[in-house]
Short mmCIF file of C-alpha atoms and ligand atoms in Angstrom, two decimals:
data_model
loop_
_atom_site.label_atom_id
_atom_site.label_comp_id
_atom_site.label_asym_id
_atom_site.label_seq_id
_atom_site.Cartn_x
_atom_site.Cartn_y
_atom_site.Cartn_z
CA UNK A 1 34.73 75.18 146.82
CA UNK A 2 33.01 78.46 145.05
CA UNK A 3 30.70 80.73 145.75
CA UNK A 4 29.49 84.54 145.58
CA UNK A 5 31.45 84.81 148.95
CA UNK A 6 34.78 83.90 147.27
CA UNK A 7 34.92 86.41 145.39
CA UNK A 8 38.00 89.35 145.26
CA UNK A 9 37.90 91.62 144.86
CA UNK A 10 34.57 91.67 146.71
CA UNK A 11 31.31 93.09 144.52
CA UNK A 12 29.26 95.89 145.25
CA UNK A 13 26.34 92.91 145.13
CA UNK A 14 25.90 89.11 144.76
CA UNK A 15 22.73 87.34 145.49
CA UNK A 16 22.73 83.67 145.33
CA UNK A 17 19.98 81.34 143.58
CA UNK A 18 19.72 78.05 143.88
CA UNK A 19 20.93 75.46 141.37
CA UNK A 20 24.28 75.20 139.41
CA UNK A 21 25.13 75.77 136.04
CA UNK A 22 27.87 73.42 134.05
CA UNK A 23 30.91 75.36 133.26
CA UNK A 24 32.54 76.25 130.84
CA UNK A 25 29.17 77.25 129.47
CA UNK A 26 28.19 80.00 126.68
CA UNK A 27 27.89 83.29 128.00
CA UNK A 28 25.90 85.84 126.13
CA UNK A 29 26.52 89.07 126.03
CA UNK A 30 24.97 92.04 126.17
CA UNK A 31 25.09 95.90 126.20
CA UNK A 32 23.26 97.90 128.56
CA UNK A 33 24.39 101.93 128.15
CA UNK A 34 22.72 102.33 131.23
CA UNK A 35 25.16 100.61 133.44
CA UNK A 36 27.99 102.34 135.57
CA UNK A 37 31.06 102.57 133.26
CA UNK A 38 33.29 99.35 133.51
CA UNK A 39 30.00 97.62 135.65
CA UNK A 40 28.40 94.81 134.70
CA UNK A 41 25.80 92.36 135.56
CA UNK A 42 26.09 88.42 135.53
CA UNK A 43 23.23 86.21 135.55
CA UNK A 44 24.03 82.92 136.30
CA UNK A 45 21.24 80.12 135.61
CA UNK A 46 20.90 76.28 135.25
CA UNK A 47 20.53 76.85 131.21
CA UNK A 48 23.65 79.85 130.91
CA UNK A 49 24.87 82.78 131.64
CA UNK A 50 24.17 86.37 130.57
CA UNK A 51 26.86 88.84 131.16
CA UNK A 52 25.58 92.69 130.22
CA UNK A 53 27.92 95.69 130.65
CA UNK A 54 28.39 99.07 129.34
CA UNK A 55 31.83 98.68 127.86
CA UNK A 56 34.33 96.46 127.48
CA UNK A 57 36.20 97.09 130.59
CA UNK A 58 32.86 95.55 132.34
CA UNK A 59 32.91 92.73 130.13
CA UNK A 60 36.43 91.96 130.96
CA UNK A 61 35.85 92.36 134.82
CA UNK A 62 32.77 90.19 134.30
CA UNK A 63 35.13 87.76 132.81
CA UNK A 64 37.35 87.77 135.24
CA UNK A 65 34.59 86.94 137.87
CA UNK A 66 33.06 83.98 136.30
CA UNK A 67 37.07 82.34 136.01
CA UNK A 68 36.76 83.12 140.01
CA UNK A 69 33.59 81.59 140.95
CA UNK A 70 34.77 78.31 138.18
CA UNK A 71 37.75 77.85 141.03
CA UNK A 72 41.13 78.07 141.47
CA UNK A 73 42.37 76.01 138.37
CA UNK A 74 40.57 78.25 136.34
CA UNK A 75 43.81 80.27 136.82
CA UNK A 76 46.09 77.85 135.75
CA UNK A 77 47.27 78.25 131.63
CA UNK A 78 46.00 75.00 130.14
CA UNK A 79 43.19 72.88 131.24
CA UNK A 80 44.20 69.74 133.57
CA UNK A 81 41.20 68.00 134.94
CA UNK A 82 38.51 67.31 132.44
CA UNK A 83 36.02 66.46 135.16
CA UNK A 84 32.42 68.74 134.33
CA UNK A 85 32.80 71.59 136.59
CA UNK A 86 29.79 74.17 137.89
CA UNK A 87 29.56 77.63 139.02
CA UNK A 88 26.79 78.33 141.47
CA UNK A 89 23.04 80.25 140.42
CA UNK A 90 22.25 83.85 141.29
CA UNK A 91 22.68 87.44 140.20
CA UNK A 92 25.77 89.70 141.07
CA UNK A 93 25.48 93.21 139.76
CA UNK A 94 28.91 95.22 139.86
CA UNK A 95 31.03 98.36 139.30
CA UNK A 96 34.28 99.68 140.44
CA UNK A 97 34.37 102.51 143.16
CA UNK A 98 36.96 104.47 141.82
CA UNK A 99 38.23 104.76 137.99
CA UNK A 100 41.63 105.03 138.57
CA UNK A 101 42.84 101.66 140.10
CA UNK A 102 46.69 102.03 139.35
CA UNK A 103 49.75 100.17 140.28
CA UNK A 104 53.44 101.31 139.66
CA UNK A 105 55.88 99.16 138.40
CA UNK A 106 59.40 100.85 138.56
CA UNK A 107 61.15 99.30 135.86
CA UNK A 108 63.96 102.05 136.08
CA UNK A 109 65.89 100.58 138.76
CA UNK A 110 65.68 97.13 138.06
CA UNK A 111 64.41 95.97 134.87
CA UNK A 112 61.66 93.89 134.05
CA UNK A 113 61.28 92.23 130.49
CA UNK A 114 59.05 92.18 128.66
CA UNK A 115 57.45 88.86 129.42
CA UNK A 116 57.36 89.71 132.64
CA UNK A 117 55.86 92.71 132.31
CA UNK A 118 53.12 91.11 129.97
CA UNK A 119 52.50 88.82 133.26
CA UNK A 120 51.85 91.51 135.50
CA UNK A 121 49.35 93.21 133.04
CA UNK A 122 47.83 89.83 133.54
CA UNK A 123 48.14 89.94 137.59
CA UNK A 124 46.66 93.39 137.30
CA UNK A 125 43.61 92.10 135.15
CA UNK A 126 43.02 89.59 137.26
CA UNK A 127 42.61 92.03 140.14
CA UNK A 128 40.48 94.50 138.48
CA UNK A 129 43.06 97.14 138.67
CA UNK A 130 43.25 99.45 135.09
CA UNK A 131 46.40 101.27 135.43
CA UNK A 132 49.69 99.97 134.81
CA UNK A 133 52.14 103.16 135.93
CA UNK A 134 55.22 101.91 134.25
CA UNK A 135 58.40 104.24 135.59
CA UNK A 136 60.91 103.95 132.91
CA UNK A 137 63.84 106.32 133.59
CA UNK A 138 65.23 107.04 136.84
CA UNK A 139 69.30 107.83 137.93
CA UNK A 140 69.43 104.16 137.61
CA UNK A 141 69.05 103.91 134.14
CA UNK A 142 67.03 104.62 130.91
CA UNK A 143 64.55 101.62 129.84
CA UNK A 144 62.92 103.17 126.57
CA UNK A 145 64.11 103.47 123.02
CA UNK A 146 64.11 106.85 121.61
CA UNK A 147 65.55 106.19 118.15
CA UNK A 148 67.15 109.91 118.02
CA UNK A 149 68.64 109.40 120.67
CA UNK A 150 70.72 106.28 120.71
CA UNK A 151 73.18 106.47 123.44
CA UNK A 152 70.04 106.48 125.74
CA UNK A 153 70.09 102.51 125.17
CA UNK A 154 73.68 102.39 124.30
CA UNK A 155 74.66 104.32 127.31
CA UNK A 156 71.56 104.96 129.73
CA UNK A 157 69.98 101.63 129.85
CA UNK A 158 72.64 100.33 131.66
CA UNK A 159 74.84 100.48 135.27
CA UNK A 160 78.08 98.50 135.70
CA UNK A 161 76.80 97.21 139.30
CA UNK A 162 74.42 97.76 142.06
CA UNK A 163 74.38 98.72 145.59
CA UNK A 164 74.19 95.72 147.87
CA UNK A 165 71.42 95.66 149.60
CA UNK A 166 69.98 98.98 151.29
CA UNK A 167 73.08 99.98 153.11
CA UNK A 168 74.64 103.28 151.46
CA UNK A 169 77.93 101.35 152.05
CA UNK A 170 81.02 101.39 149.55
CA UNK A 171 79.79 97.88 148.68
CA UNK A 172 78.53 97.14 144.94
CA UNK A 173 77.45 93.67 143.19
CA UNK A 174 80.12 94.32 140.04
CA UNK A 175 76.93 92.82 138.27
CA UNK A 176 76.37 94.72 134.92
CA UNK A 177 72.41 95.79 134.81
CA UNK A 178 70.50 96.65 132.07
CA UNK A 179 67.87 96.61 130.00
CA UNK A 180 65.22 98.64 127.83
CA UNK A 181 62.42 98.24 125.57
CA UNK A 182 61.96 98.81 122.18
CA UNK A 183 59.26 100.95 120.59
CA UNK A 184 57.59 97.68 119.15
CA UNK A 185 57.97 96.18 122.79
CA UNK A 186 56.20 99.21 124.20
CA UNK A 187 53.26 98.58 121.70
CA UNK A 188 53.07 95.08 122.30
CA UNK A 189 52.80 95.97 125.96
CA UNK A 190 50.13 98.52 125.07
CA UNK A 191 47.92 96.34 123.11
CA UNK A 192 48.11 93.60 125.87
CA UNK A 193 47.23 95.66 128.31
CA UNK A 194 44.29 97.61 126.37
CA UNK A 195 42.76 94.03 125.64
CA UNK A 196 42.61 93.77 129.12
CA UNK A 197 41.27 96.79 129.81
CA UNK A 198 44.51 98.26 131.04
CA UNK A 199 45.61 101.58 130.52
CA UNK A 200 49.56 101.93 130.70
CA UNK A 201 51.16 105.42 131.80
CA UNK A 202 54.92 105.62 130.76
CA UNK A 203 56.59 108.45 132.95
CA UNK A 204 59.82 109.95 132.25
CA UNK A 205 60.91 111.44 135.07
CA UNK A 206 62.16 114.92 135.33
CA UNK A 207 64.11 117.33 136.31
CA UNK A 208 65.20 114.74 138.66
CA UNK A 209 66.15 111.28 138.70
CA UNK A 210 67.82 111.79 135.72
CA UNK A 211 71.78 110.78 136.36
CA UNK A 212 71.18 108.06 133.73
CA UNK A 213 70.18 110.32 130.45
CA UNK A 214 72.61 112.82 131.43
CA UNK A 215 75.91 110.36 131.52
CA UNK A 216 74.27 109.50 128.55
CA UNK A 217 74.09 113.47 126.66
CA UNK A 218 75.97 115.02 129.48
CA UNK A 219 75.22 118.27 127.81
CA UNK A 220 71.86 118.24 129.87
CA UNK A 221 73.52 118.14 133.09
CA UNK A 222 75.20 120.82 135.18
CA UNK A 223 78.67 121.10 133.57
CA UNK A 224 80.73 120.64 137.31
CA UNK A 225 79.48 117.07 138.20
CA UNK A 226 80.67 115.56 135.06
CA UNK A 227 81.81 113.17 134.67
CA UNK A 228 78.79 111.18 135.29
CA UNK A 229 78.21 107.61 135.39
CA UNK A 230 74.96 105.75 135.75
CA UNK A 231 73.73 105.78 139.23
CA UNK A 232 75.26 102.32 141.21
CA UNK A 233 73.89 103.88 144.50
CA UNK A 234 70.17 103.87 145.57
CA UNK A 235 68.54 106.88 147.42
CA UNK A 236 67.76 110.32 146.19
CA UNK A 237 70.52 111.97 143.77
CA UNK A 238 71.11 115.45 143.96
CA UNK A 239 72.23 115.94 140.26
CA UNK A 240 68.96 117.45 138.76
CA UNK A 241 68.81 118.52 134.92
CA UNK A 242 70.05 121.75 134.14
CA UNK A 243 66.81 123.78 133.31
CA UNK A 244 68.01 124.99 129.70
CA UNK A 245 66.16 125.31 126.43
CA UNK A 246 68.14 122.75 125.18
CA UNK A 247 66.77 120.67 127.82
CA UNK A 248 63.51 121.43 127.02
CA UNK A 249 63.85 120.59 123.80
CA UNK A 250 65.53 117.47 123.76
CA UNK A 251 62.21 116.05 126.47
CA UNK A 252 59.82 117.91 124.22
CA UNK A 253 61.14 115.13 121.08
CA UNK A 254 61.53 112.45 123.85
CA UNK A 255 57.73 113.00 124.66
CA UNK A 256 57.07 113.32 121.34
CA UNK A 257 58.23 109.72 120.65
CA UNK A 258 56.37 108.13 123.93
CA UNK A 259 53.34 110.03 122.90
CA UNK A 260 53.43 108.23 119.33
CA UNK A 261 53.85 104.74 121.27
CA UNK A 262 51.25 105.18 124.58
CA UNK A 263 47.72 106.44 123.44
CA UNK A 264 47.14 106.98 127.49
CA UNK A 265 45.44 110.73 128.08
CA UNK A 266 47.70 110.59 131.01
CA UNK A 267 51.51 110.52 130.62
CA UNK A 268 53.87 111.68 133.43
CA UNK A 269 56.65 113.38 133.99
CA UNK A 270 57.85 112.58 137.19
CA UNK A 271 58.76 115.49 139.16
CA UNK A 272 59.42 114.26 142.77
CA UNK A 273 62.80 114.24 144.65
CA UNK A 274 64.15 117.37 143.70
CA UNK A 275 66.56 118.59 146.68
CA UNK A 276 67.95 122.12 145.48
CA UNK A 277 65.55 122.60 142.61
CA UNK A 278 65.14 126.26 141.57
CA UNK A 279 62.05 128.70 139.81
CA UNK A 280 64.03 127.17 136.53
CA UNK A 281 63.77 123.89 137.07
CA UNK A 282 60.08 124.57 137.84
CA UNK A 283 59.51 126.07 134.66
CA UNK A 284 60.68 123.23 133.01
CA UNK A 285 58.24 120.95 134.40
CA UNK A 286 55.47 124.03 133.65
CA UNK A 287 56.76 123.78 130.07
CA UNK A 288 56.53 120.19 129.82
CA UNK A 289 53.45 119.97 131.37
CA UNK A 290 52.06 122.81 129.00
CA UNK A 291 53.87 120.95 126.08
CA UNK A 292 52.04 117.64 126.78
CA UNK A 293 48.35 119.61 127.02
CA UNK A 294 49.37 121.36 123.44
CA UNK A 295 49.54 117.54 121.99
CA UNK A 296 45.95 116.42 123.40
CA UNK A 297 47.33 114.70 126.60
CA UNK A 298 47.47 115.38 130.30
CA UNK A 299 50.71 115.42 132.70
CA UNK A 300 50.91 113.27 135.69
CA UNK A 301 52.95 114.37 138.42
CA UNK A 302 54.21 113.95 142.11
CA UNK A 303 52.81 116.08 144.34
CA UNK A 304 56.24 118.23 144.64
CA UNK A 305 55.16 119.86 140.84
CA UNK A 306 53.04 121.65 143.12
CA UNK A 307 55.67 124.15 143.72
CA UNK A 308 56.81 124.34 139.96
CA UNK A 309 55.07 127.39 138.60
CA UNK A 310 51.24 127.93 137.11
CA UNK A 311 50.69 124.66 135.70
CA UNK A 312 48.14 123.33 133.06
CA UNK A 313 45.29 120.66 134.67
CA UNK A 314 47.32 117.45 135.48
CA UNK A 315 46.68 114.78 137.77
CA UNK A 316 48.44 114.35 140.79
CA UNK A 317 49.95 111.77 142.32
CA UNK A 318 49.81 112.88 146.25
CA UNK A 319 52.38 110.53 147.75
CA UNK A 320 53.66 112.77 150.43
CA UNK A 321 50.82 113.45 152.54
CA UNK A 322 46.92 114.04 152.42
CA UNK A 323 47.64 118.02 152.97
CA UNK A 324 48.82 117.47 149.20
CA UNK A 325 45.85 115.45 148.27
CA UNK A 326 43.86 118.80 149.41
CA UNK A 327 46.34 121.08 148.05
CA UNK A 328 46.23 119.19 144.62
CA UNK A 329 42.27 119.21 144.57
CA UNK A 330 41.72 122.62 145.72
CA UNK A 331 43.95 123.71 142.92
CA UNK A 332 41.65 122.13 140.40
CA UNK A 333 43.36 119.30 139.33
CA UNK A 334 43.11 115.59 139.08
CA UNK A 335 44.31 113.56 142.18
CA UNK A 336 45.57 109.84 142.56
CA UNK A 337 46.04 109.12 146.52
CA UNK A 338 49.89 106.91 146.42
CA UNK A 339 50.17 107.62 150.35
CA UNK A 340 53.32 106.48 151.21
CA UNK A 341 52.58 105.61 154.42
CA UNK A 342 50.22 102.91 153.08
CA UNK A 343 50.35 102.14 149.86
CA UNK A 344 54.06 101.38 149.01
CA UNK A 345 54.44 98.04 148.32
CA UNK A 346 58.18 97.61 148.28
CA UNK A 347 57.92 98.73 152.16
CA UNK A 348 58.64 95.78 155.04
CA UNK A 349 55.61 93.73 155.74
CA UNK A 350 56.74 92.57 158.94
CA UNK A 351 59.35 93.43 161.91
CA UNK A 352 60.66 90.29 161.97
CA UNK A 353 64.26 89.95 161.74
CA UNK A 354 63.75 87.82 158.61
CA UNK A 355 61.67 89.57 156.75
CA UNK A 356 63.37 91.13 153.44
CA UNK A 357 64.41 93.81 152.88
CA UNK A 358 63.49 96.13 155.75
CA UNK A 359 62.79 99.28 153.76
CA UNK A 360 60.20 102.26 155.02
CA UNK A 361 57.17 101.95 156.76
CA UNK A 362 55.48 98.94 157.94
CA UNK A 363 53.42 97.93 156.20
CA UNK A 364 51.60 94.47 156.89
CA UNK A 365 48.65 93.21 154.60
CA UNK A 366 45.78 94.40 157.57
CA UNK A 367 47.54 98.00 158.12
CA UNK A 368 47.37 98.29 153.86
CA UNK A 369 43.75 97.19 153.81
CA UNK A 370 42.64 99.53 156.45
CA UNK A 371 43.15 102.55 154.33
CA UNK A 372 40.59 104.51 153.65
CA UNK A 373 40.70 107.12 151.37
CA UNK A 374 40.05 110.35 153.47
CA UNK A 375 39.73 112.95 150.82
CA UNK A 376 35.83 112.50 149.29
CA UNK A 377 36.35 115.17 146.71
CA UNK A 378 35.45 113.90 143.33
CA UNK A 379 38.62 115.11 141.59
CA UNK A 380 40.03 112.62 143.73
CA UNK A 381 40.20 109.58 141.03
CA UNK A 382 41.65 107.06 142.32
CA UNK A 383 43.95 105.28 144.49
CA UNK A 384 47.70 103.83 143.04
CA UNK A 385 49.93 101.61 145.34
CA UNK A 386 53.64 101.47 144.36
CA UNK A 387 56.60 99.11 143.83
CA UNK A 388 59.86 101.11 143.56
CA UNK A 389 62.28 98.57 142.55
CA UNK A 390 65.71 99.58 144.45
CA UNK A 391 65.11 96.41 146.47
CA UNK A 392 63.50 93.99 143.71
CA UNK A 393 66.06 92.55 141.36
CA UNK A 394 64.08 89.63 140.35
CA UNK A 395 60.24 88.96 139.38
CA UNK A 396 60.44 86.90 142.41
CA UNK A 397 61.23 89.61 144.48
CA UNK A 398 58.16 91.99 142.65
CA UNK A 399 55.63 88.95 143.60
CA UNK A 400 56.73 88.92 146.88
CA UNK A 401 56.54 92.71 147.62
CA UNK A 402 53.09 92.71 145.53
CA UNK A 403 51.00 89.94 146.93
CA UNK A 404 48.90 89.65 148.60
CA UNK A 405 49.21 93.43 149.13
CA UNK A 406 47.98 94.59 145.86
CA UNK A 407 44.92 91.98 146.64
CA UNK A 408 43.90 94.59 149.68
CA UNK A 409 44.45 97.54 146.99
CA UNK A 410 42.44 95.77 144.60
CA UNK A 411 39.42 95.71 147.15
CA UNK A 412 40.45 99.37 148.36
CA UNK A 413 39.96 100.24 144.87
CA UNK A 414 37.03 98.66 143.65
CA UNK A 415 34.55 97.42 146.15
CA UNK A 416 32.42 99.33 148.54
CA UNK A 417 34.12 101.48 151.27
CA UNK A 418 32.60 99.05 154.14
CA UNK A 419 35.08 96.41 154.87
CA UNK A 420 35.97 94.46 157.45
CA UNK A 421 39.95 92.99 157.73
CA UNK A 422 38.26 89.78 159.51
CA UNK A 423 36.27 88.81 156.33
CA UNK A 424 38.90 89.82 154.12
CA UNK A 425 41.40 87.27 155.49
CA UNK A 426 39.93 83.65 155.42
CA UNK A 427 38.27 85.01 151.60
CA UNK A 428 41.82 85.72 150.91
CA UNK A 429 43.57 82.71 152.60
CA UNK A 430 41.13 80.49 151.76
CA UNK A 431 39.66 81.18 148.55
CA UNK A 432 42.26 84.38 146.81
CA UNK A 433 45.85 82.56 147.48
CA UNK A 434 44.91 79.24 145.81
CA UNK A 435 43.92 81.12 142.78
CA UNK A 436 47.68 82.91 142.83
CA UNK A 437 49.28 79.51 143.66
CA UNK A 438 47.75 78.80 139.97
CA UNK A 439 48.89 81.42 138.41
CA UNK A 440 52.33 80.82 139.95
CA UNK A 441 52.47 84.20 141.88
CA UNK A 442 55.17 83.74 144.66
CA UNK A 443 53.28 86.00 146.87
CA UNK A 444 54.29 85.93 150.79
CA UNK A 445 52.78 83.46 152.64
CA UNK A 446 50.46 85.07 155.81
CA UNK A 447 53.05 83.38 158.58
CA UNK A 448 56.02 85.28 156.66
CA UNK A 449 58.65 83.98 154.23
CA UNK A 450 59.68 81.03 153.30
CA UNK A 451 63.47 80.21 154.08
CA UNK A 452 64.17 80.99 150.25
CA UNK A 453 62.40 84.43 150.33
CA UNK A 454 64.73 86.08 153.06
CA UNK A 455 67.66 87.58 152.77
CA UNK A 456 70.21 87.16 155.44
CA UNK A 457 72.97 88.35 152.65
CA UNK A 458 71.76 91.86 153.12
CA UNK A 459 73.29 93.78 155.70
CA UNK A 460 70.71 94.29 158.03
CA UNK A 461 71.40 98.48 159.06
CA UNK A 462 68.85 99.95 161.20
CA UNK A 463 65.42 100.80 160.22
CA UNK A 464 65.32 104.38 159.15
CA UNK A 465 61.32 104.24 159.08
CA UNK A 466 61.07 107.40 157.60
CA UNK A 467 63.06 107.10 154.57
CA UNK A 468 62.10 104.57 151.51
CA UNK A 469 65.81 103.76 150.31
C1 ACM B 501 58.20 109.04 145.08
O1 ACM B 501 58.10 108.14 145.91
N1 ACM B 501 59.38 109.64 144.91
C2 ACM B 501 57.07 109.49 144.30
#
């Protein structure tokens, strides 16, 4: 079954007309200036379909609608029932509340490849989200090539195990981990995701979260903690950079080489986590984040750079609270609302004793869609949700955490602040999961997990709500 009333995430407007019209069918397209940007307008009839936008974002989301309304085997990658199919009559007219629609893929901590990161640009797509935050350094290790550098692959891009599980215990996996991309990767990435109408922000993360590049040049590290090893443990390190010029300089050629690889006007620099950081270490991140306004672009960063120093304009990610949200905006810049306390997706979705692995908050599928952003400023952009990794060591694990989850961001996102939980679910159940089943997406299933997707290997310490690792 199809219909206007399938859709997700939901439009700002769909009227229905009667009739059907045979699908696949020609679509022509048009441009309409006029239109909001990345809106469109679909008008379905019994002879064809016009599809009008302002850009090509719209046409893509207006794309991505009609393989929704065609049903759920639209999503599938090759064609297996040759039957005529239609798509019903009317008009749906369309256009994303916010412009920032992220989602963060930590990639640090466990690695993705690239084929699997290509698939989530296509998950994203298919959601009508446009930002692909892609974390690539953390204490965990190093995932991107900087040719000047080469012991940050030789060294940095890999650990020789993993903690097991989330309990800070003396156990490890003894499971080498590793992984990183090369530049050409990172532009195939880029070029995927920009046909999709994707933008992808890299973010090296400093001073912080850096144990990995400083085994790896241990000259940027305070000289009494060596000797250093890539991070085995999860939680947050202590070891920051050492706020030097050499440090400074040695990011300012590592930017320098992401910048000629990510044409994003965003690119961030991390700066969260920083127990025992000092005025220095601030005015590293001020220097970075001047550095990267010199070259054209603008700095992302956690809401903690808020205590660095006078910075340049930079967007904000407020993760923290929504006192940072307000701090953020009433200090002029850009803000992205990441609230941990609802949009971090690697947090339990259920209190059940099965349910894997029981990290943070909880954070079931109706408490994620019930957010509402609070801060109607409009240098408030957009909304992200997160997947920190610690917890995720297989694509598997990453669908799981995701979806349906990021299906409730999607609509938090895009579609009209009115929304009620009881409409969202059988659209979702009903209409949204067969579409994933397609695509292959192991999401978790609304009753909880299947026997495969817990964990009973993982020692099961006490929830620590507060804390993410
Ligand atoms: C964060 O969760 N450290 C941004």
């Amino acid at each position: 079954m199809t219909g206007f009333d399938t859709l997700l995430p939901r439009p700002v407007s769909a009227t229905p007309q009667p009739g059907v019209c045979a699908w696949p069918a020609e679509v022509e397209v048009r441009t309409d200036p006029d239109l909001p940007a990345e809106g469109y307008r679909l008008e379905i009839t019994p002879d064809g379909i016009t599809l009008t936008a302002a850009d090509q974002a719209g046409r893509t989301h207006a794309r991505q609608t009609l393989r929704q309304l065609a049903g759920p085997d639209a999503f599938r990658a090759a064609v297996i029932d040759e039957r005529p199919r239609t798509i019903p009559c009317g008009v749906i007219e369309d256009y994303p509340r916010f412009r920032w629609r992220g989602c963060l893929l930590d990639v640090a901590r466990n690695f993705r490849t690239k084929a699997e990161v290509l698939r989530f640009v296509d998950l994203l797509s298919a959601h009508k989200l446009n930002v692909l935050h892609l974390h690539l350094t953390d204490d965990q290790g190093w995932r991107v090539e900087v040719p000047e550098f080469p012991k940050l692959t030789e060294i940095a891009s890999w650990r020789t195990g993993s903690m097991v599980g989330r309990h800070d215990g003396p156990e490890r996996d003894g499971r080498p981990h590793g992984g990183f991309y090369t530049t050409d990767d990172l532009r195939e990435i880029v070029a995927y995701a920009a046909e999709r109408s994707i933008t992808v922000l890299p973010e090296i993360d400093v001073p912080g979260h850096a144990r990995a590049v400083i085994t790896a040049y241990p000259e940027l590290g305070p000289e009494h903690e060596n000797p250093w090893e890539v991070w085995t443990s999860w939680g947050v390190s202590t070891s920051l950079l050492e706020p030097s010029e050499y440090t400074l300089g040695f990011f300012r050629r590592v930017f320098d080489h992401v910048l000629s690889i990510f044409p994003s006007q965003v690119i961030g620099l991390g700066g969260d986590e920083v127990p025992g950081a000092t005025p220095a270490h601030g005015r590293l991140v001020v220097d970075l984040a001047n550095y990267l306004a010199s070259q054209g672009r603008r700095a992302f960063g956690w809401d903690e750079v808020l205590d660095a120093g006078a910075l340049p304009p930079m967007v904000i990610g407020a993760w923290r609270d929504e006192a940072a949200a307000v701090r953020a905006a009433e200090a002029g810049h850009e803000v992205v609302l990441c609230p941990e306390d609802r949009l971090y997706l690697d947090h339990r979705q259920s209190d059940h004793p099965d349910e894997p692995i029981p990290v943070g908050y909880l954070h079931t599928l109706e408490h994620v869609y019930g957010y509402q952003p609070g801060l109607d400023d409009p240098r408030v952009v957009g909304v992200q949700a997160q997947l920190w990794s610690e917890h995720m060591d297989s694509v598997r694990r990453v669908d799981y955490a995701a979806f349906p989850r990021l299906c409730a961001v999607a609509e938090i996102a895009w579609s009209p602040a009115e929304r009620d939980y009881a409409e969202f679910l059988p659209r979702l159940r009903d209409h949204h999961l067969p579409r994933l089943d397609a695509l292959g997406v192991e999401y978790r299933p609304l009753e909880g997990p299947h026997p495969w997707q817990t964990r009973p290997d993982v020692p099961p310490s006490s929830h620590r709500p507060l804390t993410r690792a």
